[in-house]
Amino acid sequence: MNVGGLLASVGVNSVVCLGVFSLYSVLRKQPHFATVYFGHKLARARSKRHDPFWLARLVPSASWVVKAWSATEDELYAAGGVDAVVFLRAVVFSIKLFTVSSVICLVFVLPLNYFGKEMKHKEIREELLTVFTIGNVKRGSEWLGFHCFALHIITICACFFLYSEFKHIMKMRLNHINSPLHCASQFTVVVRAIPWIDQESYSDTLTRFFTDFYSTSYLSHQMVYEKSAIQKLMSDAERMYKILKSVHMERRYVKRLLRCGFCGGNNNASEEMKELSDESKSITKEETFLDDSDECGAALVFFRTRYAALVASEALQTQNPMAWVTNAAPEPRDMFWANLCVSYQSLWIRKIIVVFASFFFVTFFLVPVVFTQSLVHLDKLTKFLPFLEKAVGRVVLEQLVTGYLPSVILTLFLYMVPPVMYVFSTLEGVISRSERKRSACIKVVYFVIWNVFFANILTEAAIDHYQISILKLGDYKNIPALLAKAVPSTATFFMTYCLTSGWASLACELIQVAPILTNVVSRYILKNSSDSSTPTPFSFPYHTEVPRVLLFGLLGITCSTLAPLILPFVLVYFVLAFLVYRNQILNVYVMKYDSGGQYWPIVHNTAIFSLVLMQVIALGVFGIKDAPGPSTFTFPLIVLTLLFNQFCRQRFLPVFFRTPAKSVIEMDRVDEQSGQMEDIHQSLLTAYSQYKSQSGRWGSRKLGMISRSNSAHDTAEMGGISHA
């Protein structure tokens, strides 16, 4: 691809993004689309009033950009929790790093690449993009030393930014742990693999075990029940709800002619109460209670102090590690109840199945990767596919097929990856929703790094040097040299991929394509304008967006000194991402659960991997270019980067996966001295509820915890709708 084709692609994507951003600024002003762009709570509040039409609604504006830019970190934390702040800190880290990289590489490295060898240059629009890469520098050039210097500057700045961000986010996580909003989970332990004993229920076995070994700290427990029993209980509760609602609606809307002289009620009140009594009796006592046979081999155990719960969750309870397995409990809203009933002994089999399924899925995905790279190198494929010469001869068609179509095809195929990995993470048996999303995020990161970066590079190497490279792909000694040859030439594809998948994905994220189409179809085609049809707001898709951000960070870091022309596109992507994601977190997505910043280790590890990969590729380039000096100074840089990573793992990482005992002991002392401990113990009994409405008709309501005696608690309503 030449510079003219790249500029054409930039122009098309810029116009598309500008048009979508302008359309969004208009659609967000329409009252009917408030459910899409402002969350469920604000949508219900605005839908109750009929706003008059005003002309400013149809005029694009940049007010959302100003609001997103001026939002403080405290506002973002209140809207999206620690995870949202961590995600945005990853974007800020990328902006800082690529600002420095762009200044150094575009001002100094790019001219050295362009004038790297004596050749007759064409007009800028006609120049091939490979002229701007390090591949254009002649062998043994002394200017390669400046590439090595730029490599050191970028690495030092990246490590400094990573250290400061890691330190800041660790403090945020400690504040998150000390927050009173997460009190219930700190007193609670999840117990799985409870042994089955004849003539004894799981609950009795658990009570006997913890009263024997944790007699001074054990408070109570709550059993987990089979899903089928819960569904039966919920169907009965739904029936009762419908009865109560029908009576309420009839009292509210039926015309009242006569009223009672004593209480002022209408004359058919006694008939209503009789009907309610008859209907409620149809749900018998035996139907509404869960017996011992419905229990799973899992439970929630509550302790009197946070420290006792911490010790119990970290300790190995018996000599058999496959029995009495304890883990720290997630927050009540983060609990994934369905996987608690999965047999703990089968989890290792599930993980093996997921590994094989992931391997076959990655192998399957190599087909579109090879196809897209074949389109990029259409001219080279004519060597063994002569019928493609006609397509290559047409300039416009060739630029479209080689410059725009491959990245679009790969982007469309990549949309199926996050849902598949989400299913795989569910099958692994994780017990929290945040951990399921985090596990899916890690899988997607591995997937895109391999299939988008390495698979494209190796495919390009095989197509470009198909007589030599294919035989050398299996030899690990040739990997640096192959990467050094393939990465600069593949940077052309990565530039267009950044435009189509990066800029365009932000435009789609901003305008919310699927929700807006659903809203239009429901409101204008199906003519459904009731509040019950309002879609439930989603939580932020970290398993989709975090891998995308990390992938573009990887592309920018690895190509910074090899192909600096990619840096402006990557920097523009992160600046747009900063505005778009802040707006979405503040207005669109709802925080349903929070992992406490556990996505940052993924960001840190990927950044370190990108730095080391950049250095290894540069080492291979310096070897090919016969530059012993830069090669000598690059190798220690790799060692120092790995040592820095090990230091951060020892200094910061344990806080993200273990709870400091000092913090929980201090919180216990404060609660005991203030006399709040008894109130906390009482609140634990109703903090976790497995019995939530499946139909969604009640919104955020829950049923109270059912005791094991022959009585059931009344339903209790949770706190309304989440903050929009």
XYZ file of C-alpha atoms in Angstrom:
724
model
C 0.000 0.000 0.000
C 1.188 3.505 -0.760
C 0.682 6.722 1.180
C -2.245 7.734 -1.035
C -4.169 4.574 -0.193
C -3.491 5.083 3.510
C -4.686 8.687 3.346
C -7.832 7.557 1.546
C -8.513 5.037 4.311
C -7.871 7.729 6.943
C -10.273 10.076 5.190
C -13.044 7.490 4.946
C -12.745 6.454 8.595
C -12.488 10.072 9.770
C -15.673 11.014 7.928
C -17.458 7.960 9.300
C -16.362 8.679 12.879
C -17.247 12.369 12.625
C -20.660 11.499 11.208
C -21.350 8.914 13.910
C -20.221 11.268 16.676
C -22.499 14.003 15.309
C -25.390 11.564 15.037
C -24.823 10.498 18.633
C -24.911 14.102 19.847
C -28.362 14.387 18.236
C -29.782 11.016 19.305
C -28.805 11.493 22.952
C -31.077 14.564 23.100
C -34.164 12.600 22.051
C -36.334 11.550 25.042
C -37.224 8.199 23.467
C -33.556 7.157 23.380
C -32.797 8.075 26.986
C -33.015 4.385 27.921
C -30.073 3.710 25.609
C -27.805 6.644 26.379
C -28.555 7.514 30.008
C -29.281 4.260 31.804
C -32.449 2.752 33.171
C -33.067 5.074 36.119
C -32.771 8.327 34.173
C -34.783 6.842 31.303
C -37.740 6.043 33.559
C -37.596 9.505 35.106
C -37.583 11.281 31.749
C -40.105 9.009 30.047
C -42.806 10.154 32.458
C -42.781 13.694 31.118
C -43.474 14.723 27.559
C -40.714 17.112 26.574
C -41.831 19.616 23.951
C -39.991 19.619 20.667
C -37.195 22.147 20.415
C -34.897 22.795 17.476
C -31.661 22.379 19.429
C -32.437 18.654 19.658
C -31.564 18.289 15.965
C -28.328 20.279 16.100
C -25.090 18.333 16.737
C -23.085 19.576 19.689
C -19.941 18.723 21.609
C -21.434 19.106 25.081
C -20.913 15.421 25.845
C -17.208 15.794 25.061
C -16.871 18.650 27.552
C -18.716 16.719 30.255
C -16.665 13.574 29.679
C -13.403 15.529 29.719
C -14.222 17.479 32.888
C -15.442 14.503 34.941
C -13.316 13.860 38.022
C -11.968 10.517 39.146
C -14.352 10.541 42.121
C -17.319 10.868 39.761
C -16.037 7.987 37.663
C -15.529 5.899 40.792
C -19.087 6.617 41.945
C -20.455 5.641 38.526
C -18.323 2.612 37.676
C -16.318 1.581 40.727
C -12.629 0.727 40.918
C -12.717 -1.355 37.731
C -13.892 1.607 35.665
C -11.163 3.850 37.078
C -8.538 1.166 36.439
C -9.679 0.759 32.849
C -9.476 4.479 32.241
C -6.055 4.629 33.923
C -4.894 2.065 31.358
C -6.087 4.417 28.608
C -4.328 7.368 30.271
C -1.123 5.321 30.555
C -1.294 4.604 26.818
C -1.858 8.286 25.982
C 1.202 9.298 28.032
C 3.404 6.602 26.520
C 2.398 7.169 22.902
C 2.698 10.923 23.246
C 6.345 10.484 24.200
C 6.846 7.812 21.532
C 5.252 9.956 18.831
C 7.455 12.950 19.606
C 10.659 10.895 19.545
C 9.889 8.537 16.668
C 8.056 10.875 14.312
C 10.527 13.728 14.674
C 13.762 11.725 14.642
C 13.271 8.032 13.758
C 10.850 8.447 10.831
C 13.191 10.721 8.774
C 16.060 8.288 9.387
C 13.941 5.463 8.030
C 12.845 7.469 4.988
C 16.385 8.523 4.056
C 17.932 5.290 5.309
C 19.367 4.271 1.955
C 20.256 5.981 -1.276
C 17.294 5.725 -3.615
C 15.182 7.876 -5.876
C 12.083 8.858 -3.926
C 8.700 9.317 -5.549
C 6.060 11.821 -4.610
C 4.820 11.321 -1.063
C 1.420 10.039 -2.200
C 3.088 7.450 -4.424
C 5.610 6.230 -1.869
C 5.128 2.756 -0.460
C 4.620 2.566 3.298
C 7.598 0.211 3.645
C 9.856 3.178 2.830
C 8.975 4.647 6.238
C 9.962 1.493 8.158
C 13.288 0.370 9.547
C 13.503 -2.065 6.649
C 14.513 0.879 4.459
C 17.680 1.505 6.509
C 20.780 0.073 4.879
C 22.873 -2.631 6.506
C 25.543 -1.414 8.892
C 24.108 2.092 9.076
C 25.374 4.119 11.996
C 21.931 5.723 12.328
C 20.642 2.497 13.878
C 22.196 3.682 17.123
C 19.503 6.327 17.347
C 16.857 3.596 17.004
C 18.459 1.911 20.004
C 18.440 5.212 21.910
C 14.729 5.709 21.146
C 14.130 2.146 22.317
C 15.707 2.949 25.685
C 13.754 6.202 26.102
C 10.430 4.492 25.368
C 11.208 1.640 27.769
C 12.254 3.969 30.603
C 9.136 6.118 30.206
C 6.884 3.052 30.052
C 8.373 1.579 33.229
C 8.045 4.906 35.039
C 4.393 5.271 34.020
C 3.655 1.653 34.949
C 5.203 2.045 38.388
C 3.277 5.237 39.187
C -0.013 3.759 37.955
C 0.523 0.481 39.834
C 1.215 2.406 43.049
C -1.838 4.622 42.624
C -4.175 1.732 41.826
C -2.865 -0.323 44.757
C -3.912 2.513 47.092
C -7.335 2.549 45.453
C -7.708 -1.174 46.027
C -6.755 -0.847 49.696
C -9.395 1.870 50.082
C -11.844 -0.445 48.343
C -11.073 -3.225 50.838
C -11.532 -0.835 53.768
C -14.842 0.469 52.436
C -17.886 -0.300 54.648
C -19.960 -0.929 51.498
C -18.307 -4.336 51.125
C -18.822 -5.412 54.717
C -20.866 -8.582 54.133
C -18.306 -10.354 51.952
C -15.556 -9.753 54.510
C -17.409 -11.836 57.114
C -18.387 -14.582 54.684
C -16.660 -17.675 53.346
C -17.836 -19.917 50.506
C -17.571 -23.592 51.423
C -17.743 -26.203 48.659
C -17.258 -29.946 48.433
C -19.106 -30.611 51.696
C -18.939 -34.397 52.282
C -22.224 -36.310 52.133
C -22.994 -38.374 55.228
C -25.904 -40.826 55.354
C -28.800 -39.927 57.612
C -27.520 -36.361 57.809
C -28.133 -33.284 55.699
C -25.425 -31.040 54.302
C -26.512 -28.329 56.704
C -26.145 -30.566 59.744
C -22.733 -31.753 58.579
C -21.558 -28.191 58.074
C -22.888 -27.046 61.443
C -21.131 -29.874 63.238
C -17.832 -29.235 61.431
C -17.628 -25.496 62.093
C -18.897 -25.679 65.665
C -16.144 -28.197 66.368
C -13.224 -26.418 64.720
C -14.370 -22.760 64.725
C -16.450 -22.722 67.884
C -15.469 -19.216 68.990
C -15.741 -17.506 65.597
C -18.514 -19.374 63.758
C -21.756 -17.370 63.546
C -24.194 -19.084 61.168
C -24.504 -20.361 57.639
C -26.744 -20.277 54.581
C -27.129 -23.325 52.356
C -27.114 -23.175 48.560
C -30.036 -24.916 46.859
C -30.489 -26.611 43.518
C -31.586 -24.416 40.645
C -34.728 -26.468 39.978
C -35.922 -25.969 43.542
C -35.257 -22.239 43.289
C -37.221 -21.991 40.059
C -40.174 -23.741 41.683
C -40.011 -21.395 44.655
C -39.814 -18.374 42.366
C -42.819 -19.509 40.322
C -44.846 -19.666 43.524
C -43.607 -16.219 44.533
C -44.499 -14.872 41.095
C -48.046 -16.155 41.524
C -48.368 -14.408 44.858
C -46.995 -11.203 43.347
C -49.527 -11.291 40.511
C -52.361 -11.801 42.998
C -51.264 -8.833 45.094
C -50.760 -6.684 42.008
C -54.177 -7.557 40.520
C -55.951 -6.642 43.743
C -53.993 -3.378 43.957
C -54.807 -2.447 40.375
C -58.471 -3.298 40.819
C -58.686 -1.125 43.923
C -57.001 1.701 42.074
C -58.889 1.751 38.783
C -62.321 0.125 39.306
C -65.064 2.690 39.632
C -66.210 3.021 43.235
C -69.894 3.921 43.757
C -70.424 3.026 47.412
C -68.030 3.279 50.320
C -67.929 1.655 53.717
C -69.125 3.821 56.606
C -66.396 2.585 58.950
C -63.155 2.593 56.936
C -64.103 4.404 53.753
C -63.366 1.343 51.567
C -65.478 0.389 48.597
C -68.284 -2.079 49.047
C -66.513 -4.976 47.353
C -63.436 -4.936 49.618
C -64.550 -8.044 51.482
C -64.930 -9.954 48.225
C -61.402 -8.895 47.180
C -59.897 -10.104 50.430
C -61.766 -13.380 50.162
C -60.448 -13.885 46.623
C -56.919 -13.132 47.760
C -57.250 -15.608 50.614
C -58.549 -18.351 48.321
C -55.754 -17.816 45.789
C -53.021 -17.775 48.405
C -54.259 -21.039 49.882
C -53.691 -22.717 46.519
C -49.956 -22.410 47.216
C -49.609 -24.936 49.973
C -47.137 -24.913 52.753
C -45.247 -27.890 51.341
C -44.785 -26.113 47.987
C -43.076 -23.018 49.335
C -40.450 -24.680 51.509
C -37.130 -26.177 50.502
C -36.212 -29.432 52.209
C -32.869 -31.127 52.800
C -32.928 -32.967 49.475
C -32.756 -29.638 47.616
C -29.443 -28.641 49.203
C -26.180 -28.543 47.272
C -22.806 -29.478 48.693
C -22.013 -25.777 49.078
C -22.855 -23.064 51.571
C -22.053 -19.580 52.796
C -20.550 -19.533 56.288
C -20.677 -16.339 58.346
C -18.069 -15.549 61.009
C -18.083 -13.154 63.922
C -15.021 -11.207 62.749
C -13.401 -10.379 59.447
C -10.109 -11.856 60.576
C -11.713 -15.214 61.382
C -13.291 -15.309 57.912
C -9.933 -14.428 56.346
C -8.138 -17.233 58.197
C -10.827 -19.756 57.290
C -10.779 -18.787 53.599
C -6.994 -19.106 53.327
C -6.538 -22.319 55.330
C -6.654 -25.929 54.119
C -9.473 -27.369 56.215
C -8.650 -31.107 56.113
C -5.984 -33.479 54.872
C -8.087 -34.028 51.738
C -7.775 -30.899 49.552
C -10.818 -31.980 47.518
C -13.152 -31.701 50.541
C -14.211 -28.698 52.614
C -12.804 -26.232 50.080
C -13.055 -22.640 51.319
C -12.736 -19.363 49.437
C -13.410 -15.755 50.285
C -16.982 -14.907 49.316
C -17.710 -12.354 46.604
C -20.006 -9.435 47.245
C -23.712 -10.363 47.359
C -24.430 -8.757 43.976
C -21.305 -10.415 42.516
C -22.236 -13.965 43.515
C -22.726 -16.400 40.620
C -25.083 -18.865 42.278
C -25.406 -21.305 39.380
C -21.778 -22.459 39.601
C -21.940 -23.046 43.359
C -24.003 -26.158 42.716
C -21.396 -27.579 40.323
C -19.521 -30.494 41.822
C -16.095 -29.332 42.929
C -14.567 -32.671 41.913
C -15.576 -32.021 38.292
C -13.971 -28.589 38.001
C -10.594 -29.904 36.874
C -12.274 -31.879 34.097
C -14.165 -28.773 33.018
C -10.935 -26.776 32.848
C -9.278 -29.410 30.660
C -12.280 -29.376 28.326
C -12.113 -25.581 28.131
C -8.400 -25.724 27.266
C -9.033 -28.141 24.375
C -12.056 -26.147 23.199
C -9.995 -22.940 23.250
C -7.223 -24.632 21.272
C -9.632 -25.791 18.560
C -11.257 -22.364 18.444
C -7.875 -20.674 17.983
C -7.019 -23.164 15.237
C -10.324 -22.510 13.509
C -9.712 -18.771 13.621
C -6.468 -19.124 11.671
C -8.575 -19.530 8.516
C -9.846 -15.912 8.417
C -6.395 -14.666 9.493
C -4.696 -16.392 6.561
C -7.438 -15.178 4.239
C -7.075 -11.539 5.321
C -3.285 -11.598 4.959
C -3.706 -13.145 1.526
C -5.777 -10.124 0.523
C -3.113 -7.774 1.857
C -0.446 -9.450 -0.296
C -2.588 -9.897 -3.367
C 0.280 -9.001 -5.697
C 2.511 -11.713 -4.239
C -0.168 -14.361 -4.530
C -0.144 -13.946 -8.308
C 3.066 -16.006 -8.338
C 1.064 -19.183 -7.769
C -2.486 -17.864 -8.463
C -2.197 -16.256 -11.930
C -5.943 -15.527 -12.263
C -5.558 -12.699 -9.702
C -3.530 -10.582 -12.120
C -6.702 -8.933 -13.486
C -7.684 -7.700 -10.012
C -4.168 -6.438 -9.332
C -4.202 -4.435 -12.541
C -7.078 -2.236 -11.380
C -5.728 0.430 -9.026
C -8.953 1.347 -7.212
C -9.980 -2.262 -6.717
C -6.507 -3.218 -5.555
C -6.416 -0.423 -2.958
C -9.844 -1.420 -1.670
C -9.032 -5.132 -1.455
C -5.544 -4.778 0.003
C -6.029 -1.729 2.215
C -9.547 -1.742 3.626
C -11.240 -5.102 3.153
C -8.797 -7.341 5.138
C -9.097 -5.395 8.392
C -12.891 -5.198 8.036
C -13.168 -8.971 7.564
C -10.894 -9.675 10.535
C -12.840 -7.219 12.718
C -16.144 -8.919 11.889
C -14.742 -12.328 12.777
C -13.327 -10.983 16.048
C -16.804 -10.012 17.258
C -17.570 -13.677 17.950
C -14.533 -14.151 20.209
C -15.639 -12.437 23.480
C -19.019 -14.272 23.721
C -17.329 -17.622 23.111
C -14.665 -16.961 25.741
C -17.379 -15.780 28.121
C -19.082 -19.162 27.768
C -15.765 -20.959 28.313
C -15.180 -18.995 31.525
C -18.655 -19.892 32.746
C -17.953 -23.587 32.172
C -14.809 -23.366 34.320
C -16.978 -23.019 37.424
C -16.028 -19.594 38.798
C -18.245 -18.435 41.671
C -18.343 -14.692 40.990
C -19.557 -12.719 38.008
C -16.565 -10.393 38.094
C -14.159 -13.340 38.077
C -16.028 -14.851 35.127
C -15.635 -11.609 33.183
C -11.999 -11.282 34.233
C -11.268 -14.863 33.161
C -12.918 -14.217 29.801
C -10.843 -11.044 29.477
C -7.596 -12.983 29.945
C -8.644 -15.557 27.340
C -9.541 -12.853 24.828
C -6.202 -11.086 25.433
C -4.292 -14.297 24.692
C -6.475 -14.920 21.667
C -6.064 -11.511 20.019
C -2.329 -11.351 20.714
C -1.824 -14.673 18.982
C -4.373 -14.477 16.172
C -4.191 -10.766 15.379
C -0.495 -10.138 15.965
C 1.574 -13.307 15.681
C -0.627 -15.194 13.233
C -0.732 -12.221 10.866
C 3.031 -11.755 11.108
C 3.824 -15.430 10.526
C 1.325 -15.607 7.684
C 2.926 -12.566 6.099
C 6.350 -14.172 6.485
C 5.120 -17.385 4.877
C 3.552 -15.510 1.942
C 6.478 -13.136 1.443
C 9.160 -15.815 1.666
C 7.113 -18.947 1.084
C 10.063 -20.943 -0.208
C 12.232 -20.303 2.861
C 10.152 -19.090 5.812
C 7.746 -22.015 6.004
C 10.650 -24.387 6.599
C 12.057 -22.132 9.322
C 8.887 -21.389 11.305
C 9.453 -24.397 13.536
C 13.009 -23.418 14.490
C 12.991 -21.152 17.538
C 16.453 -19.787 16.635
C 14.991 -18.107 13.565
C 12.062 -16.447 15.374
C 13.786 -13.076 16.065
C 14.980 -12.829 12.460
C 11.553 -13.742 11.086
C 9.859 -11.202 13.334
C 12.421 -8.577 12.357
C 11.613 -9.097 8.670
C 7.851 -9.523 8.997
C 6.828 -6.866 11.538
C 7.850 -3.788 9.491
C 6.059 -5.072 6.396
C 2.997 -6.151 8.400
C 2.758 -2.688 9.930
C 0.825 -1.626 6.829
C -1.982 -3.975 7.750
C -1.850 -2.911 11.405
C -2.300 0.746 10.393
C -5.494 0.010 8.483
C -6.611 -2.336 11.245
C -6.200 0.476 13.773
C -8.417 2.663 11.596
C -11.199 0.178 10.865
C -11.238 -1.809 14.089
C -10.057 0.957 16.429
C -11.701 4.172 15.340
C -14.806 2.457 13.981
C -15.256 0.333 17.113
C -15.265 3.484 19.253
C -17.930 4.994 17.012
C -20.071 1.862 17.346
C -19.528 1.810 21.107
C -20.604 5.424 21.408
C -23.774 5.117 19.375
C -24.726 1.695 20.879
C -25.791 0.040 17.617
C -27.582 -3.012 19.027
C -29.517 -1.212 21.823
C -30.575 1.654 19.548
C -31.859 -0.767 16.885
C -33.708 -2.730 19.560
C -35.259 0.485 20.855
C -36.348 1.591 17.381
C -37.861 -1.796 16.499
C -39.673 -2.062 19.836
C -41.030 1.475 19.804
C -41.797 2.194 16.153
C -42.336 -1.223 14.581
C -43.782 -3.291 17.416
C -45.511 -0.184 18.841
C -44.470 -1.091 22.373
C -44.009 2.044 24.465
C -44.678 0.689 27.959
C -42.117 0.935 30.744
C -42.019 -2.845 31.020
C -40.345 -2.991 27.621
C -37.460 -0.798 28.772
C -34.226 -2.802 28.416
C -32.175 -3.545 31.481
C -28.924 -1.533 31.490
C -25.758 -3.552 31.011
C -22.571 -3.600 33.006
C -19.378 -2.491 31.296
C -18.055 -5.193 28.869
C -14.523 -5.400 30.241
C -13.931 -8.750 28.537
C -14.436 -6.996 25.188
C -12.925 -3.554 25.685
C -9.865 -4.329 27.816
C -8.381 -6.771 25.239
C -9.072 -4.272 22.446
C -7.237 -1.480 24.289
C -4.340 -3.785 25.148
C -4.068 -5.011 21.554
C -3.672 -1.497 20.169
C -1.162 -0.784 22.907
C 0.792 -3.868 21.808
C 0.701 -2.784 18.158
C 1.843 0.734 19.007
C 4.702 -0.348 21.280
C 6.116 -3.051 19.016
C 5.964 -0.875 15.887
C 7.083 2.383 17.498
C 10.711 2.248 16.333
C 10.195 -0.170 13.455
C 7.266 1.565 11.724
C 6.664 4.937 13.461
C 3.948 5.920 11.018
C 1.452 3.858 13.051
C 1.885 6.027 16.154
C -0.424 8.932 15.158
C -3.284 6.537 14.480
C -2.773 4.711 17.776
C -2.540 7.988 19.699
C -5.732 9.321 18.110
C -7.444 6.041 19.005
C -6.546 6.366 22.680
C -7.564 10.028 22.844
C -10.959 9.133 21.378
C -11.159 6.135 23.710
C -10.512 8.420 26.683
C -13.553 10.559 25.788
C -15.869 7.767 24.644
C -15.307 5.400 27.551
C -15.616 8.153 30.147
C -18.936 9.147 28.608
C -20.170 5.550 28.525
C -19.207 4.864 32.136
C -20.891 8.039 33.341
C -24.109 7.676 31.338
C -24.689 4.264 29.751
C -23.392 1.366 31.823
C -24.425 0.415 35.342
C -22.024 -0.908 37.963
C -23.563 -4.225 39.013
C -20.406 -5.605 40.643
C -16.782 -4.624 41.148
C -13.647 -6.755 41.289
C -11.670 -4.049 43.079
C -9.207 -3.272 40.288
C -8.098 -6.806 39.414
C -7.879 -5.869 35.742
C -4.726 -3.847 36.310
C -2.391 -6.875 36.626
C -3.637 -7.901 33.166
C -2.788 -4.434 31.845
C 0.622 -4.444 33.520
C 1.592 -7.921 32.292
C 0.529 -7.124 28.732
C 2.495 -3.869 28.754
C 5.629 -5.658 29.982
C 5.145 -8.351 27.340
C 4.810 -5.657 24.669
C 8.011 -3.947 25.815
C 9.997 -7.189 25.839
C 8.587 -8.167 22.447
C 9.572 -4.761 21.044
C 13.093 -5.229 22.366
C 13.429 -8.791 21.039
C 12.245 -7.733 17.576
C 14.641 -4.766 17.633
C 17.448 -7.120 18.647
C 16.671 -9.278 15.605
C 16.579 -6.213 13.344
C 19.933 -4.996 14.615
C 21.356 -8.452 13.971
C 20.057 -8.510 10.400
C 21.324 -4.973 9.770
C 24.843 -5.835 11.049
C 24.705 -3.354 13.932
C 26.708 -4.921 16.806
C 26.643 -1.772 18.948
C 22.850 -1.407 19.208
C 22.552 -5.177 19.687
C 24.947 -5.023 22.628
C 22.970 -2.266 24.356
C 19.570 -3.850 23.648
C 20.185 -7.142 25.421
C 20.713 -5.574 28.913
C 17.540 -3.567 28.348
C 15.567 -6.805 28.078
C 17.049 -8.073 31.349
C 16.333 -4.789 33.156
C 12.721 -4.774 31.935
C 12.174 -8.286 33.278
C 13.751 -7.317 36.607
C 11.446 -4.299 36.828
C 8.472 -6.563 36.210
C 9.584 -8.926 38.965
C 9.970 -6.005 41.377
C 6.417 -4.815 40.656
C 5.069 -8.345 41.133
C 6.707 -8.556 44.542
C 5.830 -5.008 45.611
C 2.246 -4.541 44.386
C 0.704 -7.740 43.017
C -0.051 -9.620 46.314
C -2.480 -6.888 47.365
C -4.657 -7.647 44.326
C -5.200 -11.294 45.245
C -4.875 -11.405 49.028
C -6.423 -9.334 51.796
C -4.051 -7.705 54.329
C -4.684 -9.075 57.834
C -3.758 -5.735 59.382
C -6.607 -3.979 57.567
C -9.320 -6.418 58.637
C -8.103 -6.533 62.249
C -8.227 -2.745 62.459
C -11.752 -2.706 61.006
C -12.849 -5.348 63.520
C -11.509 -3.270 66.388
C -13.266 -0.147 65.182
C -16.619 -1.959 64.863
C -16.277 -3.591 68.297
C -15.427 -0.303 69.975
C -18.309 1.527 68.289
C -20.802 -1.236 69.121
C -21.706 -1.915 65.483
C -20.643 -5.542 65.430
C -24.030 -6.877 66.575
C -25.815 -4.907 63.872
C -23.408 -6.293 61.290
C -24.095 -9.852 62.488
C -27.827 -9.298 62.080
C -27.406 -7.852 58.584
C -25.372 -10.873 57.472
C -28.420 -13.120 57.765
C -30.183 -11.286 54.925
C -27.197 -10.008 52.932
C -27.065 -12.911 50.475
C -30.176 -14.033 48.636
C -30.213 -16.814 46.070
C -33.885 -16.264 45.278
C -34.139 -13.514 42.711
C -36.946 -12.986 40.254
C -36.245 -14.636 36.913
C -38.805 -12.678 34.890
C -37.315 -9.288 35.682
C -40.794 -7.898 36.442
C -39.834 -6.812 39.925
C -36.680 -4.974 38.883
C -34.113 -5.223 41.666
C -36.217 -7.091 44.222
C -35.272 -10.169 46.164
C -36.845 -12.727 48.422
C -35.638 -13.056 51.957
C -33.549 -15.949 53.077
C -35.647 -19.028 53.836
C -34.888 -20.571 57.181
C -34.599 -24.303 57.599
C -37.489 -24.381 60.027
C -41.066 -24.695 58.713
C -41.511 -20.970 58.175
C -40.579 -18.569 55.396
C -39.592 -14.945 55.564
C -41.535 -12.309 53.657
C -40.069 -10.823 50.531
C -37.872 -7.781 50.992
C -37.191 -5.173 48.384
C -33.681 -4.234 47.415
C -32.691 -0.676 46.778
C -34.495 0.291 43.600
C -32.579 0.898 40.459
C -28.815 1.208 40.233
C -27.241 4.602 39.793
C -27.337 5.517 36.103
